[in-house]
Amino acid sequence: MTGHLSGVFMKTMLLGAVGAFAVAWASVPCAAEQYVDYTPQKGYWSINAVEVDPNHVDDYLTGLRSSQVTAFEVLKRRGLIDDYRFMVRTGYVKGSPNVLIMTHTPSTALDDPDQARDQAVQKEIYTAFSKEKGDAAVRGYEKYRTFIDTGNWQTMTMK
């Protein structure tokens, strides 16, 4: 090859090699490192994903307001949860959740059993909203509610 063609050939080969290396490097999965790329936060969200017949979402929320909010407020006053939320998805897809019931527990240490605490909490909840009222509030739910998933989710803060 002549000098000029040889130089073009070498540049083309070099650019091709650099490009191939870049493609190969990009396809290697990068391992995220805890506390470098993200930091787990204390506590966790307990999330119940529920499919509710779309014609009964208002009925379900009304029942939750009278039964669950009472219990959640007791748990909050006692420091066993620090937040709770109800979320409703717009749109409906059969077999998918459209209501989320979420509570945030500030520390996994609160999951340890404590008979005195647990019985006192139960008594306080039943004083505010009797077991009979609770049973009546959820009566009929089985006709239009299906639990899809229940899980504990930990928040990760990205760096």
PDB file of C-alpha atoms in Angstrom:
ATOM      1  CA  MET A   1       0.000   0.000   0.000  1.00  0.00           C
ATOM      2  CA  THR A   2       1.072   3.490  -0.609  1.00  0.00           C
ATOM      3  CA  GLY A   3       1.672   5.847   2.295  1.00  0.00           C
ATOM      4  CA  HIS A   4      -1.667   7.650   2.071  1.00  0.00           C
ATOM      5  CA  LEU A   5      -3.770   4.486   1.675  1.00  0.00           C
ATOM      6  CA  SER A   6      -1.818   2.788   4.414  1.00  0.00           C
ATOM      7  CA  GLY A   7      -2.591   5.703   6.788  1.00  0.00           C
ATOM      8  CA  VAL A   8      -6.315   5.602   5.921  1.00  0.00           C
ATOM      9  CA  PHE A   9      -6.340   1.829   6.410  1.00  0.00           C
ATOM     10  CA  MET A  10      -4.635   2.152   9.823  1.00  0.00           C
ATOM     11  CA  LYS A  11      -7.072   4.879  10.970  1.00  0.00           C
ATOM     12  CA  THR A  12     -10.021   2.769   9.848  1.00  0.00           C
ATOM     13  CA  MET A  13      -8.679  -0.278  11.677  1.00  0.00           C
ATOM     14  CA  LEU A  14      -7.961   1.777  14.799  1.00  0.00           C
ATOM     15  CA  LEU A  15     -11.426   3.371  14.809  1.00  0.00           C
ATOM     16  CA  GLY A  16     -12.980  -0.052  14.230  1.00  0.00           C
ATOM     17  CA  ALA A  17     -11.049  -1.525  17.134  1.00  0.00           C
ATOM     18  CA  VAL A  18     -11.967   1.393  19.411  1.00  0.00           C
ATOM     19  CA  GLY A  19     -15.623   1.061  18.373  1.00  0.00           C
ATOM     20  CA  ALA A  20     -15.618  -2.685  18.993  1.00  0.00           C
ATOM     21  CA  PHE A  21     -14.039  -2.140  22.414  1.00  0.00           C
ATOM     22  CA  ALA A  22     -16.645   0.518  23.286  1.00  0.00           C
ATOM     23  CA  VAL A  23     -19.503  -1.810  22.278  1.00  0.00           C
ATOM     24  CA  ALA A  24     -17.984  -4.692  24.244  1.00  0.00           C
ATOM     25  CA  TRP A  25     -17.416  -2.484  27.320  1.00  0.00           C
ATOM     26  CA  ALA A  26     -20.960  -1.117  27.188  1.00  0.00           C
ATOM     27  CA  SER A  27     -22.395  -4.632  27.160  1.00  0.00           C
ATOM     28  CA  VAL A  28     -20.541  -5.665  30.326  1.00  0.00           C
ATOM     29  CA  PRO A  29     -22.971  -5.293  33.222  1.00  0.00           C
ATOM     30  CA  CYS A  30     -21.792  -2.767  35.777  1.00  0.00           C
ATOM     31  CA  ALA A  31     -22.112  -3.935  39.358  1.00  0.00           C
ATOM     32  CA  ALA A  32     -23.786  -1.341  41.552  1.00  0.00           C
ATOM     33  CA  GLU A  33     -22.221  -0.929  44.949  1.00  0.00           C
ATOM     34  CA  GLN A  34     -24.256  -0.398  48.087  1.00  0.00           C
ATOM     35  CA  TYR A  35     -23.376   2.903  49.804  1.00  0.00           C
ATOM     36  CA  VAL A  36     -21.505   3.998  46.670  1.00  0.00           C
ATOM     37  CA  ASP A  37     -24.240   3.964  44.017  1.00  0.00           C
ATOM     38  CA  TYR A  38     -27.244   3.707  46.339  1.00  0.00           C
ATOM     39  CA  THR A  39     -28.005   3.697  50.052  1.00  0.00           C
ATOM     40  CA  PRO A  40     -30.697   1.563  51.684  1.00  0.00           C
ATOM     41  CA  GLN A  41     -32.947   3.599  53.949  1.00  0.00           C
ATOM     42  CA  LYS A  42     -34.071   2.473  57.391  1.00  0.00           C
ATOM     43  CA  GLY A  43     -37.438   0.838  57.686  1.00  0.00           C
ATOM     44  CA  TYR A  44     -39.627  -0.515  54.932  1.00  0.00           C
ATOM     45  CA  TRP A  45     -42.954  -0.104  53.172  1.00  0.00           C
ATOM     46  CA  SER A  46     -45.405  -2.951  53.591  1.00  0.00           C
ATOM     47  CA  ILE A  47     -47.507  -2.928  50.433  1.00  0.00           C
ATOM     48  CA  ASN A  48     -50.709  -4.859  49.846  1.00  0.00           C
ATOM     49  CA  ALA A  49     -51.684  -4.855  46.178  1.00  0.00           C
ATOM     50  CA  VAL A  50     -55.403  -5.463  45.746  1.00  0.00           C
ATOM     51  CA  GLU A  51     -57.601  -5.937  42.701  1.00  0.00           C
ATOM     52  CA  VAL A  52     -60.969  -4.342  43.361  1.00  0.00           C
ATOM     53  CA  ASP A  53     -63.868  -4.515  40.943  1.00  0.00           C
ATOM     54  CA  PRO A  54     -63.826  -1.022  39.374  1.00  0.00           C
ATOM     55  CA  ASN A  55     -67.509  -0.542  40.266  1.00  0.00           C
ATOM     56  CA  HIS A  56     -66.696  -1.019  43.970  1.00  0.00           C
ATOM     57  CA  VAL A  57     -63.502   1.001  44.493  1.00  0.00           C
ATOM     58  CA  ASP A  58     -65.438   3.762  46.299  1.00  0.00           C
ATOM     59  CA  ASP A  59     -67.125   1.183  48.555  1.00  0.00           C
ATOM     60  CA  TYR A  60     -63.769  -0.379  49.314  1.00  0.00           C
ATOM     61  CA  LEU A  61     -62.128   2.968  50.138  1.00  0.00           C
ATOM     62  CA  THR A  62     -65.043   3.882  52.392  1.00  0.00           C
ATOM     63  CA  GLY A  63     -64.588   0.611  54.273  1.00  0.00           C
ATOM     64  CA  LEU A  64     -60.841   1.156  54.550  1.00  0.00           C
ATOM     65  CA  ARG A  65     -61.412   4.673  55.887  1.00  0.00           C
ATOM     66  CA  SER A  66     -63.529   3.365  58.729  1.00  0.00           C
ATOM     67  CA  SER A  67     -61.508   0.238  59.533  1.00  0.00           C
ATOM     68  CA  GLN A  68     -57.884   0.614  58.451  1.00  0.00           C
ATOM     69  CA  VAL A  69     -57.359   4.300  59.143  1.00  0.00           C
ATOM     70  CA  THR A  70     -58.434   3.764  62.759  1.00  0.00           C
ATOM     71  CA  ALA A  71     -55.893   0.957  63.186  1.00  0.00           C
ATOM     72  CA  PHE A  72     -53.160   2.835  61.323  1.00  0.00           C
ATOM     73  CA  GLU A  73     -53.609   5.893  63.530  1.00  0.00           C
ATOM     74  CA  VAL A  74     -53.180   3.736  66.641  1.00  0.00           C
ATOM     75  CA  LEU A  75     -50.040   2.160  65.162  1.00  0.00           C
ATOM     76  CA  LYS A  76     -48.746   5.616  64.277  1.00  0.00           C
ATOM     77  CA  ARG A  77     -49.340   7.019  67.787  1.00  0.00           C
ATOM     78  CA  ARG A  78     -47.449   4.054  69.213  1.00  0.00           C
ATOM     79  CA  GLY A  79     -44.522   4.541  66.798  1.00  0.00           C
ATOM     80  CA  LEU A  80     -44.990   1.189  65.064  1.00  0.00           C
ATOM     81  CA  ILE A  81     -45.549   2.920  61.720  1.00  0.00           C
ATOM     82  CA  ASP A  82     -44.713   6.477  60.751  1.00  0.00           C
ATOM     83  CA  ASP A  83     -46.757   6.812  57.543  1.00  0.00           C
ATOM     84  CA  TYR A  84     -49.515   5.126  55.607  1.00  0.00           C
ATOM     85  CA  ARG A  85     -51.031   5.636  52.179  1.00  0.00           C
ATOM     86  CA  PHE A  86     -53.801   4.371  49.979  1.00  0.00           C
ATOM     87  CA  MET A  87     -53.197   4.574  46.252  1.00  0.00           C
ATOM     88  CA  VAL A  88     -55.662   3.944  43.443  1.00  0.00           C
ATOM     89  CA  ARG A  89     -54.590   3.295  39.874  1.00  0.00           C
ATOM     90  CA  THR A  90     -56.378   5.041  37.067  1.00  0.00           C
ATOM     91  CA  GLY A  91     -57.529   2.557  34.501  1.00  0.00           C
ATOM     92  CA  TYR A  92     -58.309  -1.070  35.098  1.00  0.00           C
ATOM     93  CA  VAL A  93     -56.679  -4.246  33.854  1.00  0.00           C
ATOM     94  CA  LYS A  94     -58.309  -7.492  34.982  1.00  0.00           C
ATOM     95  CA  GLY A  95     -55.977  -9.529  37.180  1.00  0.00           C
ATOM     96  CA  SER A  96     -53.838  -6.515  38.137  1.00  0.00           C
ATOM     97  CA  PRO A  97     -53.941  -4.501  41.337  1.00  0.00           C
ATOM     98  CA  ASN A  98     -55.737  -1.181  41.266  1.00  0.00           C
ATOM     99  CA  VAL A  99     -55.555  -0.356  44.996  1.00  0.00           C
ATOM    100  CA  LEU A 100     -52.386  -0.263  47.102  1.00  0.00           C
ATOM    101  CA  ILE A 101     -52.521  -0.193  50.887  1.00  0.00           C
ATOM    102  CA  MET A 102     -49.142   0.945  52.205  1.00  0.00           C
ATOM    103  CA  THR A 103     -47.671   1.375  55.673  1.00  0.00           C
ATOM    104  CA  HIS A 104     -44.141   2.499  56.491  1.00  0.00           C
ATOM    105  CA  THR A 105     -42.407   0.880  59.456  1.00  0.00           C
ATOM    106  CA  PRO A 106     -39.442   3.000  60.591  1.00  0.00           C
ATOM    107  CA  SER A 107     -37.296   0.060  61.731  1.00  0.00           C
ATOM    108  CA  THR A 108     -37.271  -3.698  61.254  1.00  0.00           C
ATOM    109  CA  ALA A 109     -36.580  -3.956  65.013  1.00  0.00           C
ATOM    110  CA  LEU A 110     -40.261  -3.118  65.527  1.00  0.00           C
ATOM    111  CA  ASP A 111     -41.118  -6.491  63.969  1.00  0.00           C
ATOM    112  CA  ASP A 112     -39.812  -8.270  67.055  1.00  0.00           C
ATOM    113  CA  PRO A 113     -42.677  -9.633  69.146  1.00  0.00           C
ATOM    114  CA  ASP A 114     -43.521  -7.768  72.315  1.00  0.00           C
ATOM    115  CA  GLN A 115     -46.503  -9.324  74.075  1.00  0.00           C
ATOM    116  CA  ALA A 116     -47.342  -6.357  76.304  1.00  0.00           C
ATOM    117  CA  ARG A 117     -47.058  -3.857  73.457  1.00  0.00           C
ATOM    118  CA  ASP A 118     -48.904  -6.009  70.938  1.00  0.00           C
ATOM    119  CA  GLN A 119     -51.800  -6.760  73.277  1.00  0.00           C
ATOM    120  CA  ALA A 120     -52.043  -3.088  74.300  1.00  0.00           C
ATOM    121  CA  VAL A 121     -52.148  -2.050  70.626  1.00  0.00           C
ATOM    122  CA  GLN A 122     -54.844  -4.613  69.858  1.00  0.00           C
ATOM    123  CA  LYS A 123     -56.901  -3.448  72.850  1.00  0.00           C
ATOM    124  CA  GLU A 124     -56.571   0.195  71.786  1.00  0.00           C
ATOM    125  CA  ILE A 125     -57.620  -0.610  68.228  1.00  0.00           C
ATOM    126  CA  TYR A 126     -60.658  -2.596  69.413  1.00  0.00           C
ATOM    127  CA  THR A 127     -61.604   0.218  71.800  1.00  0.00           C
ATOM    128  CA  ALA A 128     -61.582   2.692  68.906  1.00  0.00           C
ATOM    129  CA  PHE A 129     -63.125   0.283  66.381  1.00  0.00           C
ATOM    130  CA  SER A 130     -64.571  -2.937  67.781  1.00  0.00           C
ATOM    131  CA  LYS A 131     -63.820  -6.321  66.295  1.00  0.00           C
ATOM    132  CA  GLU A 132     -67.521  -6.638  65.438  1.00  0.00           C
ATOM    133  CA  LYS A 133     -67.442  -3.295  63.595  1.00  0.00           C
ATOM    134  CA  GLY A 134     -64.291  -4.423  61.798  1.00  0.00           C
ATOM    135  CA  ASP A 135     -65.893  -7.702  60.742  1.00  0.00           C
ATOM    136  CA  ALA A 136     -68.981  -5.851  59.545  1.00  0.00           C
ATOM    137  CA  ALA A 137     -66.871  -3.315  57.621  1.00  0.00           C
ATOM    138  CA  VAL A 138     -65.129  -6.010  55.582  1.00  0.00           C
ATOM    139  CA  ARG A 139     -68.174  -8.254  55.150  1.00  0.00           C
ATOM    140  CA  GLY A 140     -68.842  -8.565  51.444  1.00  0.00           C
ATOM    141  CA  TYR A 141     -65.323  -7.577  50.372  1.00  0.00           C
ATOM    142  CA  GLU A 142     -64.696 -11.119  49.122  1.00  0.00           C
ATOM    143  CA  LYS A 143     -67.266 -10.479  46.386  1.00  0.00           C
ATOM    144  CA  TYR A 144     -65.229  -7.692  44.780  1.00  0.00           C
ATOM    145  CA  ARG A 145     -61.720  -7.769  46.250  1.00  0.00           C
ATOM    146  CA  THR A 146     -58.755 -10.062  45.515  1.00  0.00           C
ATOM    147  CA  PHE A 147     -55.347  -9.744  47.140  1.00  0.00           C
ATOM    148  CA  ILE A 148     -52.741  -9.916  44.372  1.00  0.00           C
ATOM    149  CA  ASP A 149     -49.503  -9.389  46.278  1.00  0.00           C
ATOM    150  CA  THR A 150     -48.177  -8.510  49.703  1.00  0.00           C
ATOM    151  CA  GLY A 151     -44.568  -7.584  50.274  1.00  0.00           C
ATOM    152  CA  ASN A 152     -42.115  -5.446  52.185  1.00  0.00           C
ATOM    153  CA  TRP A 153     -40.205  -2.912  50.099  1.00  0.00           C
ATOM    154  CA  GLN A 154     -37.125  -1.007  51.218  1.00  0.00           C
ATOM    155  CA  THR A 155     -36.399   2.455  49.836  1.00  0.00           C
ATOM    156  CA  MET A 156     -33.037   2.924  48.088  1.00  0.00           C
ATOM    157  CA  THR A 157     -31.662   6.427  47.638  1.00  0.00           C
ATOM    158  CA  MET A 158     -29.532   6.795  44.530  1.00  0.00           C
ATOM    159  CA  LYS A 159     -26.251   8.703  44.741  1.00  0.00           C
TER     160      LYS A 159
END
